[in-house]
Amino acid sequence: QKEVEQNSGPLSVPEGAIASLNCTYSDRGSQSFFWYRQYSGKSPELIMFIYSNGDKEDGRFTAQLNKASQYVSLLIRDSQPSDSATYLCAVITNAGKSTFGDGTTLTVKP
Amino acid sequence: SAVISQKPSRDICQRGTSLTIQCQVDSQVTMMFWYRQQPGQSLTLIATANQGSEATYESGFVIDKFPISRPNLTFSTLTVSNMSPEDSSIYLCSVMDASEGAKNIQYFGAGTRLSVL
């Protein structure tokens, strides 16, 4: 089992729809959770971070964390073509190690 | 947020040669990492650069092939030694402030796109 798993892609949604990206992690003691966006040919950039159970909203982005289920998600509302990218889930494990998922590629079709 | 300058941005090298990649941060950071990313693939951690001591390498990566230096809290280098075409990839420097009260957010340099002929 991978330490961090993301839903297999690619994911395609129409413009204006909600894109849902999911991530599960194996280390129950993990404390910090991040979503990064990576455009083709560019380096990853931070979108959201979340540390507590529940939802955290920032503009069109909402991160959701459920530590009991070891699950973190990213919702993108009113998806735009500019949201088309690969989204990486990252987890800081209990040992302080940063682990990335393989990424989910999102395409938003106009 | 940390601003990272990574050089060179790209290079084309001959088989058997070595390339040193530099990573300069605009502030002192506790953690510096080196990643490799093949096109269309996810990030693979090569090693954690430790200030004043030997880097901590991940499984499959060795110091002889990827020597790393970190002389201070703002600078690190990664050398790709005795290169072969299989080393063609994007190499990324990343930093994290893991000090108490920090958010453990990682920031990435723009990357070095390496092609080995």
mmCIF file of C-alpha atoms in Angstrom:
data_model
loop_
_atom_site.group_PDB
_atom_site.id
_atom_site.type_symbol
_atom_site.label_atom_id
_atom_site.label_comp_id
_atom_site.label_asym_id
_atom_site.label_seq_id
_atom_site.Cartn_x
_atom_site.Cartn_y
_atom_site.Cartn_z
ATOM 1 C CA GLN A 1 0.000 0.000 0.000
ATOM 2 C CA LYS A 2 1.326 3.411 -0.925
ATOM 3 C CA GLU A 3 1.702 5.926 1.861
ATOM 4 C CA VAL A 4 -0.349 8.483 -0.063
ATOM 5 C CA GLU A 5 -2.817 7.462 -2.750
ATOM 6 C CA GLN A 6 -4.811 9.697 -5.036
ATOM 7 C CA ASN A 7 -7.781 8.854 -7.173
ATOM 8 C CA SER A 8 -6.647 7.665 -10.554
ATOM 9 C CA GLY A 9 -7.053 10.086 -13.387
ATOM 10 C CA PRO A 10 -7.254 11.735 -15.611
ATOM 11 C CA LEU A 11 -10.301 13.626 -14.434
ATOM 12 C CA SER A 12 -12.295 15.666 -16.898
ATOM 13 C CA VAL A 13 -15.067 18.096 -15.964
ATOM 14 C CA PRO A 14 -16.961 20.741 -17.924
ATOM 15 C CA GLU A 15 -16.349 24.397 -17.235
ATOM 16 C CA GLY A 16 -18.396 25.602 -14.274
ATOM 17 C CA ALA A 17 -18.690 22.158 -12.689
ATOM 18 C CA ILE A 18 -17.261 20.991 -9.370
ATOM 19 C CA ALA A 19 -14.050 18.985 -9.566
ATOM 20 C CA SER A 20 -13.451 16.558 -6.715
ATOM 21 C CA LEU A 21 -9.970 15.270 -6.007
ATOM 22 C CA ASN A 22 -9.399 12.620 -3.377
ATOM 23 C CA CYS A 23 -6.459 11.393 -1.358
ATOM 24 C CA THR A 24 -5.986 8.713 1.278
ATOM 25 C CA TYR A 25 -2.983 8.185 3.518
ATOM 26 C CA SER A 26 -1.722 5.262 5.524
ATOM 27 C CA ASP A 27 0.019 6.869 8.523
ATOM 28 C CA ARG A 28 -2.702 7.516 11.068
ATOM 29 C CA GLY A 29 -0.408 9.858 12.976
ATOM 30 C CA SER A 30 -0.058 12.278 10.075
ATOM 31 C CA GLN A 31 -0.723 15.864 11.074
ATOM 32 C CA SER A 32 -0.334 18.147 8.071
ATOM 33 C CA PHE A 33 -1.956 17.887 4.672
ATOM 34 C CA PHE A 34 -1.357 19.878 1.522
ATOM 35 C CA TRP A 35 -2.637 20.239 -2.000
ATOM 36 C CA TYR A 36 -0.273 21.434 -4.701
ATOM 37 C CA ARG A 37 -1.059 22.351 -8.275
ATOM 38 C CA GLN A 38 1.439 21.676 -11.038
ATOM 39 C CA TYR A 39 0.998 23.042 -14.518
ATOM 40 C CA SER A 40 2.724 21.179 -17.309
ATOM 41 C CA GLY A 41 6.400 22.124 -17.425
ATOM 42 C CA LYS A 42 6.207 24.059 -14.160
ATOM 43 C CA SER A 43 7.040 23.255 -10.558
ATOM 44 C CA PRO A 44 4.402 22.513 -7.902
ATOM 45 C CA GLU A 45 2.760 25.432 -6.143
ATOM 46 C CA LEU A 46 0.778 25.326 -2.926
ATOM 47 C CA ILE A 47 -3.003 25.576 -3.222
ATOM 48 C CA MET A 48 -4.252 24.669 0.227
ATOM 49 C CA PHE A 49 -3.098 23.294 3.546
ATOM 50 C CA ILE A 50 -5.240 21.818 6.288
ATOM 51 C CA TYR A 51 -4.436 20.489 9.742
ATOM 52 C CA SER A 52 -7.791 19.991 11.481
ATOM 53 C CA ASN A 53 -10.768 17.819 10.718
ATOM 54 C CA GLY A 54 -13.463 19.515 8.707
ATOM 55 C CA ASP A 55 -13.541 21.913 5.810
ATOM 56 C CA LYS A 56 -11.294 24.795 4.915
ATOM 57 C CA GLU A 57 -12.348 27.175 2.179
ATOM 58 C CA ASP A 58 -10.278 29.583 0.131
ATOM 59 C CA GLY A 59 -12.118 31.147 -2.754
ATOM 60 C CA ARG A 60 -13.231 28.428 -5.149
ATOM 61 C CA PHE A 61 -11.167 25.807 -3.340
ATOM 62 C CA THR A 62 -12.267 23.729 -0.361
ATOM 63 C CA ALA A 63 -10.066 21.210 1.397
ATOM 64 C CA GLN A 64 -11.757 18.551 3.497
ATOM 65 C CA LEU A 65 -10.002 16.422 6.087
ATOM 66 C CA ASN A 66 -11.271 13.349 7.890
ATOM 67 C CA LYS A 67 -8.523 11.907 10.067
ATOM 68 C CA ALA A 68 -10.653 9.002 11.260
ATOM 69 C CA SER A 69 -11.052 7.844 7.667
ATOM 70 C CA GLN A 70 -7.527 8.983 6.750
ATOM 71 C CA TYR A 71 -8.950 10.928 3.869
ATOM 72 C CA VAL A 72 -8.355 14.382 2.475
ATOM 73 C CA SER A 73 -10.040 15.926 -0.531
ATOM 74 C CA LEU A 74 -9.965 19.059 -2.633
ATOM 75 C CA LEU A 75 -13.082 20.504 -4.204
ATOM 76 C CA ILE A 76 -12.814 23.089 -6.948
ATOM 77 C CA ARG A 77 -16.056 24.947 -7.534
ATOM 78 C CA ASP A 78 -16.933 26.710 -10.781
ATOM 79 C CA SER A 79 -14.019 24.979 -12.498
ATOM 80 C CA GLN A 80 -12.206 27.016 -15.112
ATOM 81 C CA PRO A 81 -9.980 25.897 -17.991
ATOM 82 C CA SER A 82 -7.122 27.550 -16.124
ATOM 83 C CA ASP A 83 -7.603 24.946 -13.385
ATOM 84 C CA SER A 84 -6.417 22.260 -15.797
ATOM 85 C CA ALA A 85 -3.285 20.872 -14.155
ATOM 86 C CA THR A 86 -1.976 17.997 -12.092
ATOM 87 C CA TYR A 87 -2.928 18.159 -8.429
ATOM 88 C CA LEU A 88 -0.609 16.623 -5.870
ATOM 89 C CA CYS A 89 -1.637 15.580 -2.393
ATOM 90 C CA ALA A 90 1.127 15.757 0.216
ATOM 91 C CA VAL A 91 1.170 14.499 3.778
ATOM 92 C CA ILE A 92 3.585 15.137 6.627
ATOM 93 C CA THR A 93 3.755 11.821 8.435
ATOM 94 C CA ASN A 94 4.149 11.365 12.148
ATOM 95 C CA ALA A 95 7.883 10.920 11.589
ATOM 96 C CA GLY A 96 8.056 14.361 10.014
ATOM 97 C CA LYS A 97 8.525 13.031 6.510
ATOM 98 C CA SER A 98 6.836 14.707 3.570
ATOM 99 C CA THR A 99 5.227 12.235 1.187
ATOM 100 C CA PHE A 100 3.556 13.059 -2.118
ATOM 101 C CA GLY A 101 0.898 11.158 -3.983
ATOM 102 C CA ASP A 102 1.269 10.375 -7.676
ATOM 103 C CA GLY A 103 -1.050 13.210 -8.637
ATOM 104 C CA THR A 104 -4.365 13.505 -10.445
ATOM 105 C CA THR A 105 -4.511 15.268 -13.778
ATOM 106 C CA LEU A 106 -7.555 17.493 -14.155
ATOM 107 C CA THR A 107 -8.844 18.802 -17.454
ATOM 108 C CA VAL A 108 -11.584 21.428 -17.493
ATOM 109 C CA LYS A 109 -13.279 21.555 -20.849
ATOM 110 C CA PRO A 110 -14.725 24.880 -22.065
ATOM 111 C CA SER B 1 6.804 32.302 1.408
ATOM 112 C CA ALA B 2 10.332 31.403 0.397
ATOM 113 C CA VAL B 3 11.797 32.499 -2.909
ATOM 114 C CA ILE B 4 14.040 29.888 -4.471
ATOM 115 C CA SER B 5 16.550 30.445 -7.229
ATOM 116 C CA GLN B 6 17.597 27.263 -8.990
ATOM 117 C CA LYS B 7 20.323 27.197 -11.615
ATOM 118 C CA PRO B 8 20.726 26.173 -14.364
ATOM 119 C CA SER B 9 17.163 26.076 -15.643
ATOM 120 C CA ARG B 10 18.124 23.565 -18.282
ATOM 121 C CA ASP B 11 21.168 21.871 -19.713
ATOM 122 C CA ILE B 12 22.155 19.353 -22.321
ATOM 123 C CA CYS B 13 25.075 17.196 -21.264
ATOM 124 C CA GLN B 14 27.199 14.465 -22.691
ATOM 125 C CA ARG B 15 27.214 10.946 -21.303
ATOM 126 C CA GLY B 16 29.856 10.447 -18.616
ATOM 127 C CA THR B 17 30.043 14.064 -17.516
ATOM 128 C CA SER B 18 28.711 15.654 -14.323
ATOM 129 C CA LEU B 19 26.385 18.573 -13.695
ATOM 130 C CA THR B 20 26.013 20.579 -10.511
ATOM 131 C CA ILE B 21 22.666 22.228 -9.799
ATOM 132 C CA GLN B 22 22.481 25.117 -7.368
ATOM 133 C CA CYS B 23 19.624 26.093 -5.084
ATOM 134 C CA GLN B 24 19.603 29.453 -3.301
ATOM 135 C CA VAL B 25 16.842 30.496 -0.886
ATOM 136 C CA ASP B 26 16.096 34.059 0.175
ATOM 137 C CA SER B 27 15.711 33.104 3.843
ATOM 138 C CA GLN B 28 17.053 30.538 6.266
ATOM 139 C CA VAL B 29 15.115 27.282 6.110
ATOM 140 C CA THR B 30 15.353 24.178 8.215
ATOM 141 C CA MET B 31 14.800 21.607 5.492
ATOM 142 C CA MET B 32 16.018 21.383 1.915
ATOM 143 C CA PHE B 33 15.171 18.558 -0.434
ATOM 144 C CA TRP B 34 16.095 17.388 -3.898
ATOM 145 C CA TYR B 35 13.515 15.687 -6.101
ATOM 146 C CA ARG B 36 13.499 14.130 -9.536
ATOM 147 C CA GLN B 37 10.485 14.174 -11.807
ATOM 148 C CA GLN B 38 10.206 12.365 -15.091
ATOM 149 C CA PRO B 39 7.797 13.945 -17.604
ATOM 150 C CA GLY B 40 4.251 13.022 -16.696
ATOM 151 C CA GLN B 41 5.350 11.316 -13.490
ATOM 152 C CA SER B 42 5.167 12.256 -9.851
ATOM 153 C CA LEU B 43 7.912 13.571 -7.624
ATOM 154 C CA THR B 44 10.617 11.193 -6.455
ATOM 155 C CA LEU B 45 12.604 12.297 -3.426
ATOM 156 C CA ILE B 46 16.331 11.874 -3.969
ATOM 157 C CA ALA B 47 17.586 13.113 -0.624
ATOM 158 C CA THR B 48 17.260 15.562 2.224
ATOM 159 C CA ALA B 49 20.138 18.015 2.331
ATOM 160 C CA ASN B 50 21.407 18.435 5.883
ATOM 161 C CA GLN B 51 23.264 21.553 6.890
ATOM 162 C CA GLY B 52 26.809 20.731 7.906
ATOM 163 C CA SER B 53 26.478 16.970 7.525
ATOM 164 C CA GLU B 54 25.945 14.265 4.945
ATOM 165 C CA ALA B 55 22.646 14.220 3.113
ATOM 166 C CA THR B 56 20.029 11.587 3.872
ATOM 167 C CA TYR B 57 19.377 9.559 0.730
ATOM 168 C CA GLU B 58 16.226 7.690 -0.204
ATOM 169 C CA SER B 59 16.249 4.091 -1.307
ATOM 170 C CA GLY B 60 17.739 3.765 -4.777
ATOM 171 C CA PHE B 61 19.861 6.891 -4.576
ATOM 172 C CA VAL B 62 23.504 6.935 -3.472
ATOM 173 C CA ILE B 63 25.971 9.613 -2.578
ATOM 174 C CA ASP B 64 28.486 8.629 -5.249
ATOM 175 C CA LYS B 65 25.934 9.257 -7.974
ATOM 176 C CA PHE B 66 24.182 12.270 -6.410
ATOM 177 C CA PRO B 67 26.566 14.094 -4.082
ATOM 178 C CA ILE B 68 24.852 16.899 -2.205
ATOM 179 C CA SER B 69 26.261 19.819 -0.303
ATOM 180 C CA ARG B 70 24.571 22.203 2.097
ATOM 181 C CA PRO B 71 27.108 24.557 3.595
ATOM 182 C CA ASN B 72 24.526 26.843 5.227
ATOM 183 C CA LEU B 73 20.787 27.303 5.769
ATOM 184 C CA THR B 74 20.163 29.073 2.459
ATOM 185 C CA PHE B 75 22.169 27.149 -0.128
ATOM 186 C CA SER B 76 22.514 23.618 -1.468
ATOM 187 C CA THR B 77 23.917 21.880 -4.518
ATOM 188 C CA LEU B 78 23.086 18.583 -6.173
ATOM 189 C CA THR B 79 25.577 16.986 -8.533
ATOM 190 C CA VAL B 80 24.495 14.374 -11.035
ATOM 191 C CA SER B 81 27.657 12.363 -11.636
ATOM 192 C CA ASN B 82 28.793 10.202 -14.540
ATOM 193 C CA MET B 83 25.563 10.905 -16.351
ATOM 194 C CA SER B 84 23.754 8.510 -18.637
ATOM 195 C CA PRO B 85 20.633 9.082 -20.756
ATOM 196 C CA GLU B 86 18.578 7.548 -17.917
ATOM 197 C CA ASP B 87 19.427 10.606 -15.816
ATOM 198 C CA SER B 88 17.480 12.827 -18.197
ATOM 199 C CA SER B 89 14.786 14.340 -16.020
ATOM 200 C CA ILE B 90 13.656 17.448 -14.197
ATOM 201 C CA TYR B 91 15.448 18.033 -10.907
ATOM 202 C CA LEU B 92 13.672 20.150 -8.310
ATOM 203 C CA CYS B 93 14.950 21.842 -5.209
ATOM 204 C CA SER B 94 12.426 22.221 -2.412
ATOM 205 C CA VAL B 95 12.529 23.897 0.988
ATOM 206 C CA MET B 96 10.442 23.680 4.110
ATOM 207 C CA ASP B 97 10.436 25.590 7.341
ATOM 208 C CA ALA B 98 9.961 22.860 9.908
ATOM 209 C CA SER B 99 10.628 25.053 12.928
ATOM 210 C CA GLU B 100 8.099 25.273 15.738
ATOM 211 C CA GLY B 101 5.106 27.331 14.736
ATOM 212 C CA ALA B 102 5.835 27.045 11.030
ATOM 213 C CA LYS B 103 3.291 25.468 8.762
ATOM 214 C CA ASN B 104 5.600 22.859 7.173
ATOM 215 C CA ILE B 105 4.763 24.186 3.743
ATOM 216 C CA GLN B 106 7.111 23.134 0.969
ATOM 217 C CA TYR B 107 8.187 25.553 -1.722
ATOM 218 C CA PHE B 108 9.776 24.501 -4.970
ATOM 219 C CA GLY B 109 12.352 25.964 -7.257
ATOM 220 C CA ALA B 110 11.574 26.299 -10.949
ATOM 221 C CA GLY B 111 13.490 23.105 -11.685
ATOM 222 C CA THR B 112 16.404 22.078 -13.851
ATOM 223 C CA ARG B 113 15.534 20.267 -17.058
ATOM 224 C CA LEU B 114 18.415 17.933 -17.820
ATOM 225 C CA SER B 115 18.937 16.077 -21.067
ATOM 226 C CA VAL B 116 21.812 13.605 -21.386
ATOM 227 C CA LEU B 117 22.944 12.600 -24.850
#
